[in-house]
GROMACS .gro file of C-alpha atoms in nm:
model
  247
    1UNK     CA    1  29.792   6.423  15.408
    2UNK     CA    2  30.039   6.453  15.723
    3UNK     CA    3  29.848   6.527  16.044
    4UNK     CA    4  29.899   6.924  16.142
    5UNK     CA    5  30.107   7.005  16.487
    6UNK     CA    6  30.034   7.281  16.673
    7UNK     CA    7  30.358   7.571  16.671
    8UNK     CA    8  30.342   7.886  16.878
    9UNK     CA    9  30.442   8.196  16.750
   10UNK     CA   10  30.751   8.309  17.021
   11UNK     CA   11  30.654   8.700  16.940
   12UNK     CA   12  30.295   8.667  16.981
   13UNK     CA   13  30.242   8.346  17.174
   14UNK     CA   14  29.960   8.235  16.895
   15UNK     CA   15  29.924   7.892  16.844
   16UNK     CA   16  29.857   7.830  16.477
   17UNK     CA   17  29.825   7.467  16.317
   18UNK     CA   18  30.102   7.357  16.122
   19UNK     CA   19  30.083   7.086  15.826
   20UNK     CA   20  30.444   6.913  15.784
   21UNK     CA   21  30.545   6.958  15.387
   22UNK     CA   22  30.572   6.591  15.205
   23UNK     CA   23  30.825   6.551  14.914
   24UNK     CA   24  30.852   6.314  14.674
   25UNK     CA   25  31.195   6.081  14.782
   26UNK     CA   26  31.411   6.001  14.492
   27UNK     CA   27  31.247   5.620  14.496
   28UNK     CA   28  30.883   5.746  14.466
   29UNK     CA   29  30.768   5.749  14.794
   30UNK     CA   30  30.584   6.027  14.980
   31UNK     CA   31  30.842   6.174  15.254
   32UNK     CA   32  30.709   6.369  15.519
   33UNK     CA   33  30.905   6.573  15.718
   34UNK     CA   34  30.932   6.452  16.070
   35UNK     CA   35  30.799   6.756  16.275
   36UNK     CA   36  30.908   6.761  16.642
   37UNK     CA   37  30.625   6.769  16.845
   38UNK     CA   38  30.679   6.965  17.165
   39UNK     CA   39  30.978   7.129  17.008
   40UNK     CA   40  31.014   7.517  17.007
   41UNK     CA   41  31.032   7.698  16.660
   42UNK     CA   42  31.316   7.986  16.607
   43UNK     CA   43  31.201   8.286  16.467
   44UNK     CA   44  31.368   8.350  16.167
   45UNK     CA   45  31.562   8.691  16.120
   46UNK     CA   46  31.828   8.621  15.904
   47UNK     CA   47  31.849   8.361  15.669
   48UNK     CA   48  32.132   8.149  15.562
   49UNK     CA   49  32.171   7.860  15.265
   50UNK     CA   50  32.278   7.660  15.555
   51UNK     CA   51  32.019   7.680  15.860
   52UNK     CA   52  31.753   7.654  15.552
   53UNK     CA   53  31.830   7.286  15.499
   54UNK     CA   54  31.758   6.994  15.701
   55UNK     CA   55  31.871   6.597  15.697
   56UNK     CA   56  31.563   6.378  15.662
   57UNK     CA   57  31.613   5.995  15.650
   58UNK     CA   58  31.338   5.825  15.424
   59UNK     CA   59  31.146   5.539  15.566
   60UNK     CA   60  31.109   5.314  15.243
   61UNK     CA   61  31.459   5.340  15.068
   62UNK     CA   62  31.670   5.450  15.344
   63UNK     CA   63  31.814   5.758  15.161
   64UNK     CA   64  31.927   6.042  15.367
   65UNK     CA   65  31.894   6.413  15.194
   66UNK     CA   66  31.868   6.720  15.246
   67UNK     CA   67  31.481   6.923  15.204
   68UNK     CA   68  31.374   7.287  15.270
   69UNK     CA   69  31.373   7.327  15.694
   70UNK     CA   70  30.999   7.355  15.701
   71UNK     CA   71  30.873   7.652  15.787
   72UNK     CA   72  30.528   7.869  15.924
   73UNK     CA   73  30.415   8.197  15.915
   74UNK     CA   74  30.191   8.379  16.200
   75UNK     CA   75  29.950   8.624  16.110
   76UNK     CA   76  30.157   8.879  16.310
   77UNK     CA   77  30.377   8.872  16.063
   78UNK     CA   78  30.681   8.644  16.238
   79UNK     CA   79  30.791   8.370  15.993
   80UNK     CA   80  30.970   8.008  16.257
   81UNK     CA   81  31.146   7.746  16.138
   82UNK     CA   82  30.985   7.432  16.303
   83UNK     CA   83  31.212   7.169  16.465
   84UNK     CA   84  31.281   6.858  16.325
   85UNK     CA   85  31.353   6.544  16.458
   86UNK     CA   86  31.701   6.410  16.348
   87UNK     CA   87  31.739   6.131  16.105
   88UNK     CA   88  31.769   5.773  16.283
   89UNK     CA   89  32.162   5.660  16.276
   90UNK     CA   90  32.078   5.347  16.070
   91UNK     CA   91  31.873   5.309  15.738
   92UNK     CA   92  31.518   5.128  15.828
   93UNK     CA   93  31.562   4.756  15.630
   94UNK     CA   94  31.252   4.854  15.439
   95UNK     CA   95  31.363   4.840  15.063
   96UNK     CA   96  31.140   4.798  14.763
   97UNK     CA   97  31.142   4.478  14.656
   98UNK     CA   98  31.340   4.448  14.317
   99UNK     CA   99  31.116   4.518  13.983
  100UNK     CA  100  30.826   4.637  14.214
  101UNK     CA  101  30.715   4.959  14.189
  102UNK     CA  102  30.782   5.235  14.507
  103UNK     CA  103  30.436   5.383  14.638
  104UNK     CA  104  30.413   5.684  14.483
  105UNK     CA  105  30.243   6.056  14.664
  106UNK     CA  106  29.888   6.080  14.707
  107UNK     CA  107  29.703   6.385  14.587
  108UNK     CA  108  29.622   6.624  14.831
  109UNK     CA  109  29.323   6.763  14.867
  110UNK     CA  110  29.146   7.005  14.670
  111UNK     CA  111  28.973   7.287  14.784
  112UNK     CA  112  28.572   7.322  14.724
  113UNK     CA  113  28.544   7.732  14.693
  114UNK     CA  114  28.202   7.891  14.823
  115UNK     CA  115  28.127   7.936  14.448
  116UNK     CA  116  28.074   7.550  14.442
  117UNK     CA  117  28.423   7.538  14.209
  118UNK     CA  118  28.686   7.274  14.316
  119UNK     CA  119  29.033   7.408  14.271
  120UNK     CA  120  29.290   7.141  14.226
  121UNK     CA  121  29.548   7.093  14.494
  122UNK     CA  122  29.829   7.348  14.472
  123UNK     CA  123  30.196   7.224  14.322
  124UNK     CA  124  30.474   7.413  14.454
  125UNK     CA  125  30.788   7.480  14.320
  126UNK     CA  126  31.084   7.473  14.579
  127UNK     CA  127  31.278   7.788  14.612
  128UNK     CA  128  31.667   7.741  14.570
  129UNK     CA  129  31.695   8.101  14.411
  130UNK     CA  130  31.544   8.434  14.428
  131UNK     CA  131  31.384   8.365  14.045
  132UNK     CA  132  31.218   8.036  14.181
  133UNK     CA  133  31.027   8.246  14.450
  134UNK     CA  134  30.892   8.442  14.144
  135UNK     CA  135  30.810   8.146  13.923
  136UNK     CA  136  30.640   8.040  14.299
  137UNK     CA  137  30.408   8.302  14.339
  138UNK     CA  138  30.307   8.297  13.945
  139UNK     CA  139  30.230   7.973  13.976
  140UNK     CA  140  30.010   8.024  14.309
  141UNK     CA  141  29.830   8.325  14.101
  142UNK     CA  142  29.763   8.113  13.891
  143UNK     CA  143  29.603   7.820  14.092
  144UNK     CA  144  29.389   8.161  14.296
  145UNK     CA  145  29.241   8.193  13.951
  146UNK     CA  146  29.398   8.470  13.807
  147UNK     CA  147  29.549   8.233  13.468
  148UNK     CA  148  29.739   8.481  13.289
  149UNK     CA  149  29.937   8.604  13.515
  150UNK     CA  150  30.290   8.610  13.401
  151UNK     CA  151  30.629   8.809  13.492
  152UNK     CA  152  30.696   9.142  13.367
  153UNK     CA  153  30.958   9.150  13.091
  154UNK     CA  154  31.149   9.388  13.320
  155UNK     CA  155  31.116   9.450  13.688
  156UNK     CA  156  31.000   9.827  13.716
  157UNK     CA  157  31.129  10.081  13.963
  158UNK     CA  158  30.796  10.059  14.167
  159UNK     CA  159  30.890   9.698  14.170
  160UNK     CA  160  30.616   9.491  14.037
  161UNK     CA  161  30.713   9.136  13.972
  162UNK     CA  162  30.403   8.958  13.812
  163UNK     CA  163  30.107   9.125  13.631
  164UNK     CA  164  29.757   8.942  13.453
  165UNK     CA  165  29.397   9.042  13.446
  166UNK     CA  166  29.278   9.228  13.737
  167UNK     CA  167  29.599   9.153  13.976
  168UNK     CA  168  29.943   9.278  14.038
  169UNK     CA  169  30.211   9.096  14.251
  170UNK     CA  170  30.507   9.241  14.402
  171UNK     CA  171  30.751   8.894  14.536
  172UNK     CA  172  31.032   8.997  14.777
  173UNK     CA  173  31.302   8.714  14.815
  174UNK     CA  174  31.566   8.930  15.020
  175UNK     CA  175  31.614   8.755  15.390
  176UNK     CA  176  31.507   9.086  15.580
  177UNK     CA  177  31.151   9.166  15.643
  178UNK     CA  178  30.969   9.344  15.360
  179UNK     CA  179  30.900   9.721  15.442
  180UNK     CA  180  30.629   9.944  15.425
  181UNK     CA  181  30.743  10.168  15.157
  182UNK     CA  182  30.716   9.834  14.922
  183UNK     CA  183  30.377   9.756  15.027
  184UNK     CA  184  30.290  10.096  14.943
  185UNK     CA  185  30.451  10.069  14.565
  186UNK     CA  186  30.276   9.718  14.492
  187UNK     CA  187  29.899   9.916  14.584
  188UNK     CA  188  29.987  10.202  14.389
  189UNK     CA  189  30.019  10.033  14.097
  190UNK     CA  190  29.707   9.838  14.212
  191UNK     CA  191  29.518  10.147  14.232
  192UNK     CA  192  29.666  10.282  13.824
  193UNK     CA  193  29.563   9.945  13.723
  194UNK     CA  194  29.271   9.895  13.882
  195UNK     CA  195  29.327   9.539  13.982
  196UNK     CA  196  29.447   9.391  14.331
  197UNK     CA  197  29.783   9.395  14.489
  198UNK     CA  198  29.889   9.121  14.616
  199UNK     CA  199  30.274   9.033  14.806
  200UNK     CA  200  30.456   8.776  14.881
  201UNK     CA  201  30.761   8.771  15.111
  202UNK     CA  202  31.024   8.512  15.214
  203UNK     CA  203  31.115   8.689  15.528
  204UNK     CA  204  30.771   8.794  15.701
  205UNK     CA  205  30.678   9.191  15.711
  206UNK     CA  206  30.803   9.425  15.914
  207UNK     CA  207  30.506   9.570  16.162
  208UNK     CA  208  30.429   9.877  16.018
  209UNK     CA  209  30.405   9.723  15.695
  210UNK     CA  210  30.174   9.489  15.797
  211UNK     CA  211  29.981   9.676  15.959
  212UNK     CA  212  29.957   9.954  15.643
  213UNK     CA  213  29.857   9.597  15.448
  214UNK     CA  214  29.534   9.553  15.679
  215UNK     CA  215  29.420   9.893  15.638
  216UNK     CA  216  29.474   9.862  15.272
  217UNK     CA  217  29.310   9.531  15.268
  218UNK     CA  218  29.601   9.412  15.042
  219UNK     CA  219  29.681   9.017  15.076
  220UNK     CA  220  29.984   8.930  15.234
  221UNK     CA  221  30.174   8.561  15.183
  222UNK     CA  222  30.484   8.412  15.341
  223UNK     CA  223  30.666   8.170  15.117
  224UNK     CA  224  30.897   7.862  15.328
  225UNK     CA  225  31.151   7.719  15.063
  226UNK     CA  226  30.887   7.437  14.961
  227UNK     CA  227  30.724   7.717  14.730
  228UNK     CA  228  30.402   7.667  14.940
  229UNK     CA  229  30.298   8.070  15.032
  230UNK     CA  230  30.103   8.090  15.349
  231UNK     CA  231  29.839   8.369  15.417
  232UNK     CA  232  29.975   8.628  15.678
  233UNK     CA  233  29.624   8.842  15.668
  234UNK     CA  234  29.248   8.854  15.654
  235UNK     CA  235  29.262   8.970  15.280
  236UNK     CA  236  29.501   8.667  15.191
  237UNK     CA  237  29.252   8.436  15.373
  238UNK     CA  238  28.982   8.582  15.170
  239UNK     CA  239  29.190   8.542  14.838
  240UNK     CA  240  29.232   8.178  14.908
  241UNK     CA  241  28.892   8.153  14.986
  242UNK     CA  242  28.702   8.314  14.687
  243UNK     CA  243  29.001   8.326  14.487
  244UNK     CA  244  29.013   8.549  14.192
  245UNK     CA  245  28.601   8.451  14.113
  246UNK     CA  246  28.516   8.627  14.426
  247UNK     CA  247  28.696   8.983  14.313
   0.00000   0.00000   0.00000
C-alpha cells in the first residue's frame, strides 16, 4: 500500500491525508501514481476529458500511459486534483526478464468493522462515462454491505439511481457541484422507503447542500475517476465504519 501525502484543501486550508491510487500496468505490475510531494492541488470546478488524465511512466516495463489524475475530496465539500510528478524522459532499463512472470498487485488491506467482520478490500471500477460512476457506487453499496443493491430499471424524476434493502442512492456524474434540491429528492425517497439515502458526486457539493446533508445525517461520497468514492461527512464516515450491519 503506497504511503499517504499530506494535501491541503485551498478553500479551507485542512490538511487531509491522501493515499496515491495504484493500477495494475499492462505487464502486471503494481503502478503507483507518483504524487508530488510539496506540490499544490487545484481545486476542481470544471471538469474536462483532458485535465482528468495524466502521463505516468511505469518503473518495471517502461510503458508510458495515461491513468485517472488522482484526485481528493475535503470534508468541506471541495474536490483537488493532486499534482503529479512528470514521467522521466527515458524508460528505466528494468524489463522482465523473458518467460518470467511480472510481479503482480498486492491486496490491499481489508477493513476489520467494530462488529468484529472483515470486509474485503474495495475494487473499483474506473469512471470513463457517466454509467461507470453508477456501476461505481453499486459496487461500493455493495462492499458497505447492502448486497442487493442494484440500478433502477429507469431513472425516476426524483432521481434515484440505485435501490436494495434498506438503502437508496442518488449518483450525480455532471462536472458542477451537486445542489441542494437533489440532496433533498434522494432523502425523500429515503424517508417513503424507510431506508437510508445515500449520494455520491463527481464534482463535490455545493455548500448549502452540504450543509442540508449534515443536518439530515445523510452520507455524502466524492468519486475521483479511479471509482474509489471518498467520504465527504460524518454520516459517510460512519457508513464506512459500521457499514450497512450497523443501520
Amino acid at each position: 500500500m503506497a504511503d499517504s501525502v499530506p494535501v491541503r484543501c485551498p478553500t479551507c486550508r485542512r490538511e487531509n491525508a491522501f493515499t496515491p491510487p495504484t493500477f495494475p500496468c499492462a505487464c502486471g505490475a503494481p503502478l503507483t501514481l507518483p504524487v508530488l510531494r510539496g506540490g499544490v492541488p487545484v481545486e476542481i470546478l470544471h471538469r474536462t476529458w483532458q485535465s482528468s488524465w495524466v502521463e505516468v511512466r511505469c518503473e518495471v516495463c517502461g510503458r508510458q500511459d495515461e491513468w485517472p489524475a488522482p484526485e481528493s475530496g475535503c470534508a468541506c465539500g471541495t474536490v483537488v486534483r493532486v499534482p503529479v510528478a512528470p514521467a522521466p524522459a527515458l524508460p528505466p532499463p528494468n524489463f522482465p526478464s523473458p518467460g518470467r512472470a511480472a510481479p503482480r498487485p498486492a491486496p490491499a488491506f481489508p477493513l476489520r468493522t467494530p462488529h468484529g467482520l472483515t470486509r474485503p478490500a474495495f475494487r473499483p471500477v474506473t469512471i470513463r462515462t457517466a454509467r461507470d460512476c453508477v456501476t461505481a457506487a453499486e459496487q461500493y453499496l455493495k462492499w458497505l454491505g447492502y448486497a442487493d443493491a442494484a440500478r433502477t430499471q429507469e431513472r425516476t424524476a426524483s432521481g434515484v439511481d440505485l435501490r436494495g434493502t434498506g438503502v437508496v442512492a442518488q449518483v450525480d456524474p455532471t462536472t458542477h457541484a451537486t445542489a441542494l434540491r437533489e440532496i433533498e429528492c434522494v432523502w425523500l425517497n429515503g424517508l417513503n422507503d424507510s431506508a437510508l439515502a445515500v449520494f455520491f458526486s463527481l464534482a463535490g457539493y455545493a455548500r448549502d447542500a452540504r450543509s442540508r446533508a449534515d443536518e439530515l445525517r445523510l452520507p455524502l461520497f466524492v468519486m475521483d475517476l479511479t471509482g474509489t468514492p471518498q467520504p465527504v461527512n460524518d454520516p459517510a464516515d460512519e457508513l464506512i465504519k459500521y457499514g450497512a450491519a450497523g443501520r
